Amino acid sequence: RPPRSTLFPYTTLFRSDHIVVIPSPVSVVAGLSQSFSAIAYDVYNNEITGATFTWSTDVGTIDSSGLFTAQTTSGTGFVNATIGAIVGSASVEIIPGPMDHITVIPDPVSVSVGDSQQFTASAQDIYNNIIPGVVFVWSTDAGIINSTGFFTAPTVPGGGTVTATNSTMSGSTSVNVIV
């Protein structure tokens, strides 16, 4: 009688029941990297050592060792580790990086004397991903602007700027007050 290992050869493909990918969930800054690992388990939750995984993702790139590089746009997706038909998945959120600039719109704009214009500002990372929750202080050298970016033009024509500031960073737009 042959040894049991000859009758039932060890292969992770047939013994794997499920795969756990870690970390999950995870947030990764746009354009940066994160290492992932995976563990294969049999039906009894025993770890299968020596398993080789095929990696895939829909929100960046990942190499054969599980090193993930995030896409440069914010979003959500997955990183998968696969053995045959068995797939383990990690949830991935691509988040904006540090603030790089502030954009004020509309830019430029003409406003008739005495009329109003609503301005909006957004803080963005180096890839132009909008950073949520940033609060701005508004200022202008032409007319009046309130804390929400609502601008009222002066009664005299001329040019100026509207500026949105957060901490030490600011963004501006040109305003032309016309008759």
mmCIF file of C-alpha atoms in Angstrom:
data_model
loop_
_atom_site.group_PDB
_atom_site.id
_atom_site.type_symbol
_atom_site.label_atom_id
_atom_site.label_comp_id
_atom_site.label_asym_id
_atom_site.label_seq_id
_atom_site.Cartn_x
_atom_site.Cartn_y
_atom_site.Cartn_z
ATOM 1 C CA ARG A 1 0.000 0.000 0.000
ATOM 2 C CA PRO A 2 1.477 3.413 -0.997
ATOM 3 C CA PRO A 3 1.959 6.090 1.640
ATOM 4 C CA ARG A 4 -1.011 8.367 2.159
ATOM 5 C CA SER A 5 0.839 11.389 0.729
ATOM 6 C CA THR A 6 0.961 9.637 -2.655
ATOM 7 C CA LEU A 7 -2.781 9.007 -2.682
ATOM 8 C CA PHE A 8 -3.673 12.498 -1.482
ATOM 9 C CA PRO A 9 -0.927 14.890 -2.524
ATOM 10 C CA TYR A 10 -0.741 18.181 -0.649
ATOM 11 C CA THR A 11 -1.893 21.055 -2.804
ATOM 12 C CA THR A 12 -3.181 24.332 -1.503
ATOM 13 C CA LEU A 13 -5.486 24.577 -4.498
ATOM 14 C CA PHE A 14 -7.685 21.689 -3.308
ATOM 15 C CA ARG A 15 -7.266 22.119 0.440
ATOM 16 C CA SER A 16 -7.952 25.843 0.671
ATOM 17 C CA ASP A 17 -11.381 26.735 1.942
ATOM 18 C CA HIS A 18 -11.003 30.472 2.498
ATOM 19 C CA ILE A 19 -8.433 33.264 2.397
ATOM 20 C CA VAL A 20 -8.070 36.214 4.756
ATOM 21 C CA VAL A 21 -6.380 39.366 3.413
ATOM 22 C CA ILE A 22 -4.934 41.840 5.915
ATOM 23 C CA PRO A 23 -5.231 44.660 6.653
ATOM 24 C CA SER A 24 -8.920 45.101 5.923
ATOM 25 C CA PRO A 25 -10.506 47.547 5.807
ATOM 26 C CA VAL A 26 -7.697 50.002 5.156
ATOM 27 C CA SER A 27 -7.337 53.616 4.021
ATOM 28 C CA VAL A 28 -4.384 54.461 1.782
ATOM 29 C CA VAL A 29 -3.347 57.970 0.741
ATOM 30 C CA ALA A 30 -3.588 58.554 -3.026
ATOM 31 C CA GLY A 31 -0.358 57.574 -4.776
ATOM 32 C CA LEU A 32 1.191 55.894 -1.710
ATOM 33 C CA SER A 33 1.863 52.205 -0.977
ATOM 34 C CA GLN A 34 0.584 49.619 1.492
ATOM 35 C CA SER A 35 1.755 46.041 2.060
ATOM 36 C CA PHE A 36 -0.894 43.337 2.142
ATOM 37 C CA SER A 37 -0.575 39.759 3.297
ATOM 38 C CA ALA A 38 -2.878 36.788 2.965
ATOM 39 C CA ILE A 39 -3.435 33.579 4.880
ATOM 40 C CA ALA A 40 -5.116 30.513 3.415
ATOM 41 C CA TYR A 41 -7.173 28.243 5.677
ATOM 42 C CA ASP A 42 -8.668 24.799 5.237
ATOM 43 C CA VAL A 43 -12.281 23.946 6.021
ATOM 44 C CA TYR A 44 -11.346 23.391 9.701
ATOM 45 C CA ASN A 45 -9.732 26.862 9.994
ATOM 46 C CA ASN A 46 -6.210 25.433 10.014
ATOM 47 C CA GLU A 47 -3.659 27.746 8.423
ATOM 48 C CA ILE A 48 -2.139 26.404 5.213
ATOM 49 C CA THR A 49 1.521 27.332 5.105
ATOM 50 C CA GLY A 50 3.424 27.931 1.899
ATOM 51 C CA ALA A 51 0.406 29.062 -0.101
ATOM 52 C CA THR A 52 1.142 31.163 -3.180
ATOM 53 C CA PHE A 53 -1.377 33.855 -4.029
ATOM 54 C CA THR A 54 -2.292 35.734 -7.181
ATOM 55 C CA TRP A 55 -2.926 39.388 -6.296
ATOM 56 C CA SER A 56 -5.328 41.834 -7.993
ATOM 57 C CA THR A 57 -6.912 45.224 -7.323
ATOM 58 C CA ASP A 58 -9.276 47.724 -8.913
ATOM 59 C CA VAL A 59 -7.915 50.881 -7.229
ATOM 60 C CA GLY A 60 -4.214 50.901 -8.120
ATOM 61 C CA THR A 61 -1.536 48.311 -8.773
ATOM 62 C CA ILE A 62 -0.265 45.389 -6.728
ATOM 63 C CA ASP A 63 2.809 43.235 -7.234
ATOM 64 C CA SER A 64 3.272 39.500 -6.675
ATOM 65 C CA SER A 65 4.432 40.051 -3.079
ATOM 66 C CA GLY A 66 1.289 42.013 -2.091
ATOM 67 C CA LEU A 67 2.794 45.518 -2.293
ATOM 68 C CA PHE A 68 -0.074 47.789 -3.297
ATOM 69 C CA THR A 69 0.307 51.277 -4.801
ATOM 70 C CA ALA A 70 -2.854 53.382 -4.659
ATOM 71 C CA GLN A 71 -4.264 55.149 -7.691
ATOM 72 C CA THR A 72 -4.020 58.938 -7.626
ATOM 73 C CA THR A 73 -7.769 59.537 -7.430
ATOM 74 C CA SER A 74 -9.919 59.058 -4.333
ATOM 75 C CA GLY A 75 -12.266 56.097 -4.323
ATOM 76 C CA THR A 76 -13.083 52.712 -2.847
ATOM 77 C CA GLY A 77 -12.310 49.248 -4.078
ATOM 78 C CA PHE A 78 -10.622 45.974 -3.215
ATOM 79 C CA VAL A 79 -7.398 44.026 -3.050
ATOM 80 C CA ASN A 80 -7.865 40.315 -3.770
ATOM 81 C CA ALA A 81 -5.640 37.326 -3.034
ATOM 82 C CA THR A 82 -6.576 34.235 -5.035
ATOM 83 C CA ILE A 83 -5.684 30.546 -5.069
ATOM 84 C CA GLY A 84 -7.536 28.812 -7.885
ATOM 85 C CA ALA A 85 -11.225 29.623 -7.392
ATOM 86 C CA ILE A 86 -10.814 30.715 -3.758
ATOM 87 C CA VAL A 87 -10.690 34.501 -3.297
ATOM 88 C CA GLY A 88 -9.975 36.582 -0.221
ATOM 89 C CA SER A 89 -10.680 40.281 -0.334
ATOM 90 C CA ALA A 90 -9.710 43.439 1.546
ATOM 91 C CA SER A 91 -11.707 46.674 1.390
ATOM 92 C CA VAL A 92 -9.564 49.650 0.369
ATOM 93 C CA GLU A 93 -10.411 53.345 0.495
ATOM 94 C CA ILE A 94 -8.140 55.742 -1.370
ATOM 95 C CA ILE A 95 -8.099 59.024 0.533
ATOM 96 C CA PRO A 96 -6.689 62.452 -0.365
ATOM 97 C CA GLY A 97 -3.183 63.309 0.717
ATOM 98 C CA PRO A 98 -2.107 66.460 2.548
ATOM 99 C CA MET A 99 -3.460 69.817 1.408
ATOM 100 C CA ASP A 100 -1.477 71.126 -1.553
ATOM 101 C CA HIS A 101 -3.636 74.044 -2.735
ATOM 102 C CA ILE A 102 -6.982 75.814 -2.425
ATOM 103 C CA THR A 103 -9.179 76.497 -5.445
ATOM 104 C CA VAL A 104 -11.768 79.309 -5.414
ATOM 105 C CA ILE A 105 -14.519 79.397 -8.045
ATOM 106 C CA PRO A 106 -15.779 81.016 -10.145
ATOM 107 C CA ASP A 107 -12.432 82.231 -11.463
ATOM 108 C CA PRO A 108 -12.358 84.863 -12.860
ATOM 109 C CA VAL A 109 -15.747 86.547 -12.530
ATOM 110 C CA SER A 110 -17.379 89.858 -13.384
ATOM 111 C CA VAL A 111 -20.016 91.233 -11.017
ATOM 112 C CA SER A 112 -22.120 94.342 -11.621
ATOM 113 C CA VAL A 113 -21.834 97.146 -9.059
ATOM 114 C CA GLY A 114 -24.017 96.400 -6.033
ATOM 115 C CA ASP A 115 -24.767 92.816 -7.167
ATOM 116 C CA SER A 116 -23.794 89.595 -5.377
ATOM 117 C CA GLN A 117 -21.908 86.419 -6.195
ATOM 118 C CA GLN A 118 -21.551 83.159 -4.258
ATOM 119 C CA PHE A 119 -18.000 81.815 -4.157
ATOM 120 C CA THR A 120 -16.935 78.319 -3.172
ATOM 121 C CA ALA A 121 -13.559 76.978 -2.178
ATOM 122 C CA SER A 122 -12.072 73.501 -2.040
ATOM 123 C CA ALA A 123 -8.873 72.236 -0.492
ATOM 124 C CA GLN A 124 -7.093 69.730 -2.724
ATOM 125 C CA ASP A 125 -4.126 67.405 -2.551
ATOM 126 C CA ILE A 126 -1.330 67.232 -5.128
ATOM 127 C CA TYR A 127 -3.565 65.092 -7.398
ATOM 128 C CA ASN A 128 -6.533 67.532 -7.125
ATOM 129 C CA ASN A 129 -8.536 65.199 -4.859
ATOM 130 C CA ILE A 130 -10.901 67.308 -2.762
ATOM 131 C CA ILE A 131 -10.206 67.160 0.964
ATOM 132 C CA PRO A 132 -13.539 67.158 2.821
ATOM 133 C CA GLY A 133 -14.328 69.124 5.948
ATOM 134 C CA VAL A 134 -11.908 72.031 5.457
ATOM 135 C CA VAL A 135 -13.154 75.344 6.850
ATOM 136 C CA PHE A 136 -12.176 78.608 5.152
ATOM 137 C CA VAL A 137 -11.878 82.215 6.234
ATOM 138 C CA TRP A 138 -13.036 84.523 3.447
ATOM 139 C CA SER A 139 -11.632 87.957 2.609
ATOM 140 C CA THR A 140 -11.761 90.459 -0.240
ATOM 141 C CA ASP A 141 -10.212 93.773 -1.228
ATOM 142 C CA ALA A 142 -13.274 94.685 -3.347
ATOM 143 C CA GLY A 143 -16.700 94.844 -1.716
ATOM 144 C CA ILE A 144 -17.853 92.696 1.183
ATOM 145 C CA ILE A 145 -17.763 88.927 1.684
ATOM 146 C CA ASN A 146 -19.332 86.936 4.509
ATOM 147 C CA SER A 147 -18.206 83.744 6.269
ATOM 148 C CA THR A 148 -19.922 81.515 3.685
ATOM 149 C CA GLY A 149 -18.278 83.128 0.630
ATOM 150 C CA PHE A 150 -21.245 85.310 -0.315
ATOM 151 C CA PHE A 151 -19.789 88.416 -1.988
ATOM 152 C CA THR A 152 -21.483 91.796 -2.463
ATOM 153 C CA ALA A 153 -19.827 94.104 -4.980
ATOM 154 C CA PRO A 154 -19.144 97.743 -4.109
ATOM 155 C CA THR A 155 -21.019 100.575 -5.847
ATOM 156 C CA VAL A 156 -17.845 101.684 -7.636
ATOM 157 C CA PRO A 157 -16.398 99.667 -10.551
ATOM 158 C CA GLY A 158 -12.890 98.197 -10.326
ATOM 159 C CA GLY A 159 -10.902 95.024 -9.860
ATOM 160 C CA GLY A 160 -9.938 92.965 -6.860
ATOM 161 C CA THR A 161 -9.617 89.507 -5.405
ATOM 162 C CA VAL A 162 -11.596 87.121 -3.248
ATOM 163 C CA THR A 163 -9.478 84.868 -1.044
ATOM 164 C CA ALA A 164 -10.233 81.716 0.941
ATOM 165 C CA THR A 165 -7.686 80.854 3.643
ATOM 166 C CA ASN A 166 -7.136 77.835 5.862
ATOM 167 C CA SER A 167 -4.220 77.928 8.314
ATOM 168 C CA THR A 168 -1.268 79.172 6.265
ATOM 169 C CA MET A 169 -2.598 78.265 2.810
ATOM 170 C CA SER A 170 -4.879 80.386 0.650
ATOM 171 C CA GLY A 171 -6.446 80.450 -2.779
ATOM 172 C CA SER A 172 -7.761 83.478 -4.667
ATOM 173 C CA THR A 173 -9.872 84.439 -7.632
ATOM 174 C CA SER A 174 -10.082 87.664 -9.624
ATOM 175 C CA VAL A 175 -13.196 89.823 -9.365
ATOM 176 C CA ASN A 176 -14.001 92.531 -11.870
ATOM 177 C CA VAL A 177 -16.702 94.912 -10.667
ATOM 178 C CA ILE A 178 -18.433 96.391 -13.701
ATOM 179 C CA VAL A 179 -21.155 98.973 -14.368
#
